[in-house]
Amino acid sequence: MELITTDICIIGAGPVGLFAVFETGLLKMRCHLIDVLPQVGGQLSEIYPQKPIYDIPGFPTINAQQLVDGLMEQIEPFKPTFSLDERVNELLQLEDGSFITRTSDDTEVRSKVVVIAGGLGCFEPRKPAIDGLEDFEGKGVAYMVKNPEAYRGRKVILAGGGDSALDWTIFLADIAEEVTLIHRGDTFRGAPDSADKVFELAQQGRINLVLQAHIKAVKGNGHLQRVEVIGRDNEVSVIEADHLIPLFGLTPKLGPIADWGLNVDKSAIMVDTIDYSTNVKGVYAIGDINIYPGKLKLILCGFHEAALMAQSAFKLVYPDQKLSFKYTTVYGVTAF
């Protein structure tokens, strides 16, 4: 059994968890991060490392892995420690208010504060009801884009109406031989600017846009070859395809977190927006795993939540210290 003592235990090493290291590091708090994945970055690294992101301040566009790499460089001066490829199974609060966090590998982390930044928790892609879909998983059907170059010069169909479907349609338009986006509605749930770009690409003839339609079945001989689509007139058409990428979001599951006595609503943890604390003193939840009125599941919102959390956590880690700032050579300011 490994015993680690730190100021803050962060559950989740995705972008919001990593930025929390920066915000708490400025206040001279030490962090240890735990993640069930074998690498840092959360969904960004595991699901879509090459996905373009358009809403990070200062970057007109940045791909997911570049953002993760930048965050790791940013927090390097604060020397965080990590337990990767380990699942958090148990959280115990001791009589003095501190916590013991236990993992699947019998690692124990003792800390004064616990920050849950687990994204969507344990997640799996939502699979649409399409005949033969699972038969072609790994044979042309994928629920995420890990390597865009795999689609170069190929015929690709994407299905969905959210940000991921829009973003990947825009990105793959410059890579694939042919890109088709199929959506049940005639308007999109994603960012209006991205939707405008998709409509513009369709008008230019650079992509095929099929609206008010859904995929009925997938066919092929050992590998995906064609997709059957039911259109707005209920007629079935056939589109040739080498790849189908259904992008209908993820199904979140909190896992053991659901048994920790936290207030939970629809697989998300309820928090106080003053500091993103939970109903358990010393436990905070930031990023996609929390919920509150007006919640937006954006990375930049998680960054904001991490900053306010850090200010509050400081009072628990250093109850006898008054928070003030002075100039230093490391990032300009630090606490004390």
GROMACS .gro file of C-alpha atoms in nm:
model
  336
    1MET     CA    1   0.000   0.000   0.000
    2GLU     CA    2   0.128   0.344  -0.096
    3LEU     CA    3   0.049   0.636   0.137
    4ILE     CA    4   0.066   0.988  -0.005
    5THR     CA    5   0.019   1.304   0.199
    6THR     CA    6  -0.068   1.629   0.022
    7ASP     CA    7  -0.279   1.942   0.059
    8ILE     CA    8  -0.532   1.869  -0.214
    9CYS     CA    9  -0.632   1.542  -0.378
   10ILE     CA   10  -0.775   1.604  -0.725
   11ILE     CA   11  -0.985   1.323  -0.870
   12GLY     CA   12  -0.957   1.357  -1.245
   13ALA     CA   13  -0.655   1.465  -1.450
   14GLY     CA   14  -0.847   1.621  -1.737
   15PRO     CA   15  -0.803   1.985  -1.842
   16VAL     CA   16  -1.002   2.127  -1.550
   17GLY     CA   17  -0.819   1.911  -1.297
   18LEU     CA   18  -0.486   2.017  -1.444
   19PHE     CA   19  -0.577   2.386  -1.435
   20ALA     CA   20  -0.682   2.344  -1.071
   21VAL     CA   21  -0.318   2.250  -1.001
   22PHE     CA   22  -0.213   2.584  -1.144
   23GLU     CA   23  -0.465   2.787  -0.945
   24THR     CA   24  -0.390   2.609  -0.618
   25GLY     CA   25  -0.017   2.613  -0.690
   26LEU     CA   26  -0.023   2.992  -0.705
   27LEU     CA   27  -0.151   2.975  -0.349
   28LYS     CA   28   0.128   2.737  -0.244
   29MET     CA   29  -0.092   2.430  -0.211
   30ARG     CA   30   0.042   2.089  -0.313
   31CYS     CA   31  -0.168   1.857  -0.531
   32HIS     CA   32  -0.188   1.488  -0.605
   33LEU     CA   33  -0.407   1.381  -0.898
   34ILE     CA   34  -0.576   1.045  -0.950
   35ASP     CA   35  -0.722   0.930  -1.282
   36VAL     CA   36  -0.860   0.600  -1.407
   37LEU     CA   37  -0.699   0.661  -1.746
   38PRO     CA   38  -0.333   0.571  -1.807
   39GLN     CA   39  -0.247   0.925  -1.920
   40VAL     CA   40  -0.339   1.281  -1.826
   41GLY     CA   41  -0.588   1.481  -2.030
   42GLY     CA   42  -0.915   1.302  -1.961
   43GLN     CA   43  -1.155   1.290  -2.255
   44LEU     CA   44  -0.928   1.518  -2.457
   45SER     CA   45  -0.647   1.262  -2.464
   46GLU     CA   46  -0.856   0.945  -2.457
   47ILE     CA   47  -1.136   1.024  -2.699
   48TYR     CA   48  -1.036   1.304  -2.934
   49PRO     CA   49  -0.673   1.415  -2.896
   50GLN     CA   50  -0.674   1.580  -3.239
   51LYS     CA   51  -1.014   1.747  -3.207
   52PRO     CA   52  -0.997   2.121  -3.271
   53ILE     CA   53  -1.117   2.342  -2.985
   54TYR     CA   54  -1.235   2.693  -3.065
   55ASP     CA   55  -1.332   2.849  -2.731
   56ILE     CA   56  -1.004   2.871  -2.539
   57PRO     CA   57  -0.917   3.240  -2.484
   58GLY     CA   58  -0.616   3.351  -2.684
   59PHE     CA   59  -0.630   3.055  -2.925
   60PRO     CA   60  -0.846   3.088  -3.239
   61THR     CA   61  -0.808   2.712  -3.260
   62ILE     CA   62  -0.605   2.456  -3.067
   63ASN     CA   63  -0.624   2.081  -3.083
   64ALA     CA   64  -0.707   1.888  -2.770
   65GLN     CA   65  -0.366   1.730  -2.714
   66GLN     CA   66  -0.190   2.064  -2.760
   67LEU     CA   67  -0.411   2.208  -2.487
   68VAL     CA   68  -0.326   1.921  -2.254
   69ASP     CA   69   0.046   1.958  -2.329
   70GLY     CA   70   0.024   2.331  -2.258
   71LEU     CA   71  -0.152   2.273  -1.928
   72MET     CA   72   0.116   2.024  -1.823
   73GLU     CA   73   0.387   2.277  -1.906
   74GLN     CA   74   0.200   2.544  -1.711
   75ILE     CA   75   0.179   2.336  -1.392
   76GLU     CA   76   0.529   2.187  -1.406
   77PRO     CA   77   0.675   2.448  -1.163
   78PHE     CA   78   0.433   2.329  -0.894
   79LYS     CA   79   0.552   1.965  -0.912
   80PRO     CA   80   0.217   1.784  -0.884
   81THR     CA   81   0.222   1.407  -0.836
   82PHE     CA   82  -0.001   1.154  -1.013
   83SER     CA   83  -0.161   0.814  -0.966
   84LEU     CA   84  -0.271   0.718  -1.318
   85ASP     CA   85  -0.456   0.407  -1.433
   86GLU     CA   86  -0.615   0.387  -1.089
   87ARG     CA   87  -0.983   0.414  -1.003
   88VAL     CA   88  -1.094   0.593  -0.687
   89ASN     CA   89  -1.303   0.348  -0.489
   90GLU     CA   90  -1.346   0.507  -0.148
   91LEU     CA   91  -1.348   0.846   0.022
   92LEU     CA   92  -1.331   0.866   0.401
   93GLN     CA   93  -1.350   1.180   0.613
   94LEU     CA   94  -1.149   1.165   0.935
   95GLU     CA   95  -1.239   1.324   1.268
   96ASP     CA   96  -1.009   1.621   1.206
   97GLY     CA   97  -1.191   1.697   0.880
   98SER     CA   98  -0.918   1.566   0.651
   99PHE     CA   99  -0.974   1.289   0.397
  100ILE     CA  100  -0.841   0.952   0.294
  101THR     CA  101  -0.891   0.870  -0.074
  102ARG     CA  102  -0.835   0.503  -0.164
  103THR     CA  103  -0.781   0.367  -0.515
  104SER     CA  104  -0.813   0.033  -0.690
  105ASP     CA  105  -0.435  -0.017  -0.652
  106ASP     CA  106  -0.449   0.034  -0.272
  107THR     CA  107  -0.302   0.382  -0.296
  108GLU     CA  108  -0.412   0.602  -0.006
  109VAL     CA  109  -0.400   0.979  -0.039
  110ARG     CA  110  -0.441   1.186   0.276
  111SER     CA  111  -0.539   1.547   0.211
  112LYS     CA  112  -0.714   1.841   0.368
  113VAL     CA  113  -0.926   1.903   0.060
  114VAL     CA  114  -1.069   1.681  -0.214
  115VAL     CA  115  -1.154   1.823  -0.555
  116ILE     CA  116  -1.364   1.612  -0.789
  117ALA     CA  117  -1.282   1.706  -1.148
  118GLY     CA  118  -1.386   1.380  -1.306
  119GLY     CA  119  -1.549   1.522  -1.618
  120LEU     CA  120  -1.846   1.301  -1.698
  121GLY     CA  121  -1.726   1.034  -1.456
  122CYS     CA  122  -1.720   0.689  -1.611
  123PHE     CA  123  -1.856   0.736  -1.960
  124GLU     CA  124  -1.945   0.544  -2.272
  125PRO     CA  125  -2.066   0.664  -2.611
  126ARG     CA  126  -2.437   0.674  -2.682
  127LYS     CA  127  -2.504   0.428  -2.962
  128PRO     CA  128  -2.795   0.506  -3.194
  129ALA     CA  129  -3.044   0.236  -3.296
  130ILE     CA  130  -2.896   0.142  -3.633
  131ASP     CA  131  -2.927  -0.207  -3.779
  132GLY     CA  132  -2.589  -0.381  -3.792
  133LEU     CA  133  -2.404  -0.099  -3.617
  134GLU     CA  134  -2.216  -0.309  -3.363
  135ASP     CA  135  -2.119  -0.563  -3.631
  136PHE     CA  136  -1.899  -0.297  -3.790
  137GLU     CA  137  -1.739  -0.151  -3.479
  138GLY     CA  138  -1.368  -0.138  -3.554
  139LYS     CA  139  -1.449  -0.217  -3.916
  140GLY     CA  140  -1.545   0.129  -4.028
  141VAL     CA  141  -1.765   0.234  -3.737
  142ALA     CA  142  -1.609   0.440  -3.458
  143TYR     CA  143  -1.759   0.664  -3.191
  144MET     CA  144  -1.464   0.900  -3.163
  145VAL     CA  145  -1.185   1.037  -3.380
  146LYS     CA  146  -0.844   0.951  -3.240
  147ASN     CA  147  -0.635   0.992  -3.554
  148PRO     CA  148  -0.780   1.219  -3.824
  149GLU     CA  149  -0.516   1.101  -4.071
  150ALA     CA  150  -0.690   0.762  -4.078
  151TYR     CA  151  -0.966   0.933  -4.277
  152ARG     CA  152  -0.746   1.099  -4.538
  153GLY     CA  153  -0.876   1.029  -4.886
  154ARG     CA  154  -1.169   0.826  -4.751
  155LYS     CA  155  -1.547   0.861  -4.765
  156VAL     CA  156  -1.668   0.958  -4.420
  157ILE     CA  157  -2.019   0.992  -4.281
  158LEU     CA  158  -2.077   1.170  -3.951
  159ALA     CA  159  -2.408   1.163  -3.766
  160GLY     CA  160  -2.521   1.406  -3.497
  161GLY     CA  161  -2.617   1.764  -3.434
  162GLY     CA  162  -2.392   1.880  -3.150
  163ASP     CA  163  -2.055   2.050  -3.125
  164SER     CA  164  -1.851   1.735  -3.187
  165ALA     CA  165  -2.038   1.654  -3.509
  166LEU     CA  166  -2.000   2.011  -3.634
  167ASP     CA  167  -1.634   2.047  -3.535
  168TRP     CA  168  -1.528   1.718  -3.691
  169THR     CA  169  -1.724   1.790  -4.008
  170ILE     CA  170  -1.535   2.119  -4.046
  171PHE     CA  171  -1.200   1.957  -3.967
  172LEU     CA  172  -1.239   1.649  -4.188
  173ALA     CA  173  -1.358   1.856  -4.484
  174ASP     CA  174  -0.989   1.929  -4.551
  175ILE     CA  175  -0.877   1.569  -4.506
  176ALA     CA  176  -1.134   1.319  -4.631
  177GLU     CA  177  -1.221   1.259  -4.996
  178GLU     CA  178  -1.590   1.300  -4.915
  179VAL     CA  179  -1.764   1.411  -4.595
  180THR     CA  180  -2.135   1.369  -4.527
  181LEU     CA  181  -2.308   1.500  -4.216
  182ILE     CA  182  -2.647   1.347  -4.133
  183HIS     CA  183  -2.873   1.511  -3.874
  184ARG     CA  184  -3.228   1.434  -3.768
  185GLY     CA  185  -3.324   1.801  -3.742
  186ASP     CA  186  -3.274   2.107  -3.958
  187THR     CA  187  -3.102   2.314  -3.688
  188PHE     CA  188  -2.801   2.227  -3.475
  189ARG     CA  189  -2.745   2.217  -3.098
  190GLY     CA  190  -2.382   2.322  -3.133
  191ALA     CA  191  -2.224   2.664  -3.151
  192PRO     CA  192  -2.398   2.891  -3.406
  193ASP     CA  193  -2.066   2.991  -3.562
  194SER     CA  194  -1.977   2.627  -3.622
  195ALA     CA  195  -2.321   2.562  -3.769
  196ASP     CA  196  -2.274   2.857  -4.004
  197LYS     CA  197  -1.940   2.714  -4.119
  198VAL     CA  198  -2.101   2.376  -4.190
  199PHE     CA  199  -2.379   2.537  -4.394
  200GLU     CA  200  -2.118   2.737  -4.584
  201LEU     CA  201  -1.915   2.423  -4.660
  202ALA     CA  202  -2.232   2.258  -4.790
  203GLN     CA  203  -2.311   2.557  -5.012
  204GLN     CA  204  -1.957   2.542  -5.151
  205GLY     CA  205  -2.002   2.173  -5.231
  206ARG     CA  206  -1.719   2.071  -5.001
  207ILE     CA  207  -1.941   1.850  -4.783
  208ASN     CA  208  -2.277   1.677  -4.817
  209LEU     CA  209  -2.533   1.793  -4.561
  210VAL     CA  210  -2.835   1.568  -4.511
  211LEU     CA  211  -3.094   1.716  -4.275
  212GLN     CA  212  -3.418   1.577  -4.133
  213ALA     CA  213  -3.284   1.228  -4.191
  214HIS     CA  214  -3.150   0.938  -3.988
  215ILE     CA  215  -2.946   0.628  -4.054
  216LYS     CA  216  -3.146   0.306  -4.080
  217ALA     CA  217  -2.875   0.044  -4.135
  218VAL     CA  218  -2.510  -0.013  -4.219
  219LYS     CA  219  -2.393  -0.271  -4.472
  220GLY     CA  220  -2.067  -0.416  -4.594
  221ASN     CA  221  -1.859  -0.725  -4.660
  222GLY     CA  222  -1.623  -0.751  -4.364
  223HIS     CA  223  -1.587  -0.370  -4.359
  224LEU     CA  224  -1.834  -0.086  -4.384
  225GLN     CA  225  -1.925  -0.009  -4.746
  226ARG     CA  226  -2.261   0.171  -4.743
  227VAL     CA  227  -2.513   0.337  -4.518
  228GLU     CA  228  -2.890   0.332  -4.562
  229VAL     CA  229  -3.056   0.663  -4.477
  230ILE     CA  230  -3.425   0.745  -4.427
  231GLY     CA  231  -3.495   1.097  -4.548
  232ARG     CA  232  -3.764   1.351  -4.468
  233ASP     CA  233  -3.994   1.188  -4.726
  234ASN     CA  234  -3.944   0.844  -4.562
  235GLU     CA  235  -3.766   0.720  -4.871
  236VAL     CA  236  -3.452   0.512  -4.822
  237SER     CA  237  -3.133   0.619  -4.996
  238VAL     CA  238  -2.792   0.452  -4.995
  239ILE     CA  239  -2.465   0.641  -4.942
  240GLU     CA  240  -2.127   0.477  -5.005
  241ALA     CA  241  -1.894   0.511  -4.707
  242ASP     CA  242  -1.564   0.382  -4.574
  243HIS     CA  243  -1.628   0.518  -4.225
  244LEU     CA  244  -1.925   0.608  -4.008
  245ILE     CA  245  -1.879   0.820  -3.695
  246PRO     CA  246  -2.198   0.853  -3.487
  247LEU     CA  247  -2.150   1.143  -3.246
  248PHE     CA  248  -2.442   1.142  -3.005
  249GLY     CA  249  -2.258   1.229  -2.687
  250LEU     CA  250  -2.162   1.023  -2.385
  251THR     CA  251  -2.363   0.847  -2.119
  252PRO     CA  252  -2.223   0.959  -1.782
  253LYS     CA  253  -2.194   0.730  -1.482
  254LEU     CA  254  -2.063   0.856  -1.149
  255GLY     CA  255  -1.943   0.515  -1.034
  256PRO     CA  256  -1.833   0.498  -0.666
  257ILE     CA  257  -1.871   0.877  -0.633
  258ALA     CA  258  -2.246   0.823  -0.615
  259ASP     CA  259  -2.199   0.650  -0.276
  260TRP     CA  260  -2.004   0.930  -0.105
  261GLY     CA  261  -2.298   1.113   0.048
  262LEU     CA  262  -2.287   1.399  -0.200
  263ASN     CA  263  -2.600   1.569  -0.332
  264VAL     CA  264  -2.643   1.432  -0.683
  265ASP     CA  265  -2.884   1.528  -0.959
  266LYS     CA  266  -2.896   1.337  -1.288
  267SER     CA  267  -2.545   1.189  -1.254
  268ALA     CA  268  -2.395   1.528  -1.165
  269ILE     CA  269  -2.284   1.671  -0.830
  270MET     CA  270  -2.473   1.972  -0.697
  271VAL     CA  271  -2.249   2.262  -0.587
  272ASP     CA  272  -2.262   2.610  -0.439
  273THR     CA  273  -2.156   2.860  -0.706
  274ILE     CA  274  -1.982   3.080  -0.449
  275ASP     CA  275  -1.688   2.838  -0.449
  276TYR     CA  276  -1.815   2.515  -0.613
  277SER     CA  277  -1.821   2.334  -0.280
  278THR     CA  278  -2.045   2.033  -0.227
  279ASN     CA  279  -2.262   1.955   0.073
  280VAL     CA  280  -1.959   1.785   0.235
  281LYS     CA  281  -1.719   2.043   0.379
  282GLY     CA  282  -1.379   2.016   0.216
  283VAL     CA  283  -1.508   1.845  -0.099
  284TYR     CA  284  -1.544   2.050  -0.418
  285ALA     CA  285  -1.665   1.954  -0.765
  286ILE     CA  286  -1.554   2.142  -1.076
  287GLY     CA  287  -1.597   2.092  -1.448
  288ASP     CA  288  -1.851   1.877  -1.628
  289ILE     CA  289  -1.916   1.662  -1.323
  290ASN     CA  290  -2.100   1.938  -1.135
  291ILE     CA  291  -2.438   2.102  -1.186
  292TYR     CA  292  -2.594   2.433  -1.086
  293PRO     CA  293  -2.844   2.679  -1.237
  294GLY     CA  294  -2.705   2.813  -1.563
  295LYS     CA  295  -2.434   2.547  -1.589
  296LEU     CA  296  -2.248   2.536  -1.922
  297LYS     CA  297  -2.032   2.233  -1.995
  298LEU     CA  298  -1.739   2.423  -2.139
  299ILE     CA  299  -1.371   2.385  -2.055
  300LEU     CA  300  -1.336   2.759  -1.992
  301CYS     CA  301  -1.623   2.742  -1.740
  302GLY     CA  302  -1.437   2.466  -1.559
  303PHE     CA  303  -1.129   2.688  -1.550
  304HIS     CA  304  -1.334   2.963  -1.385
  305GLU     CA  305  -1.470   2.715  -1.131
  306ALA     CA  306  -1.117   2.597  -1.051
  307ALA     CA  307  -1.007   2.953  -0.976
  308LEU     CA  308  -1.288   3.018  -0.728
  309MET     CA  309  -1.245   2.675  -0.572
  310ALA     CA  310  -0.877   2.746  -0.506
  311GLN     CA  311  -0.954   3.065  -0.314
  312SER     CA  312  -1.195   2.876  -0.088
  313ALA     CA  313  -0.971   2.570  -0.045
  314PHE     CA  314  -0.688   2.795   0.073
  315LYS     CA  315  -0.889   2.878   0.387
  316LEU     CA  316  -0.917   2.508   0.471
  317VAL     CA  317  -0.555   2.421   0.398
  318TYR     CA  318  -0.417   2.729   0.578
  319PRO     CA  319  -0.686   2.829   0.829
  320ASP     CA  320  -0.446   3.056   1.019
  321GLN     CA  321  -0.313   3.239   0.714
  322LYS     CA  322  -0.458   3.551   0.558
  323LEU     CA  323  -0.473   3.535   0.181
  324SER     CA  324  -0.268   3.816   0.024
  325PHE     CA  325  -0.041   3.848  -0.275
  326LYS     CA  326   0.307   3.970  -0.349
  327TYR     CA  327   0.516   3.984  -0.663
  328THR     CA  328   0.741   3.687  -0.740
  329THR     CA  329   0.932   3.566  -1.043
  330VAL     CA  330   0.702   3.264  -1.081
  331TYR     CA  331   0.389   3.368  -1.273
  332GLY     CA  332   0.403   3.715  -1.119
  333VAL     CA  333   0.206   3.650  -0.800
  334THR     CA  334   0.188   3.402  -0.520
  335ALA     CA  335   0.009   3.375  -0.190
  336PHE     CA  336   0.114   3.499   0.154
   0.00000   0.00000   0.00000
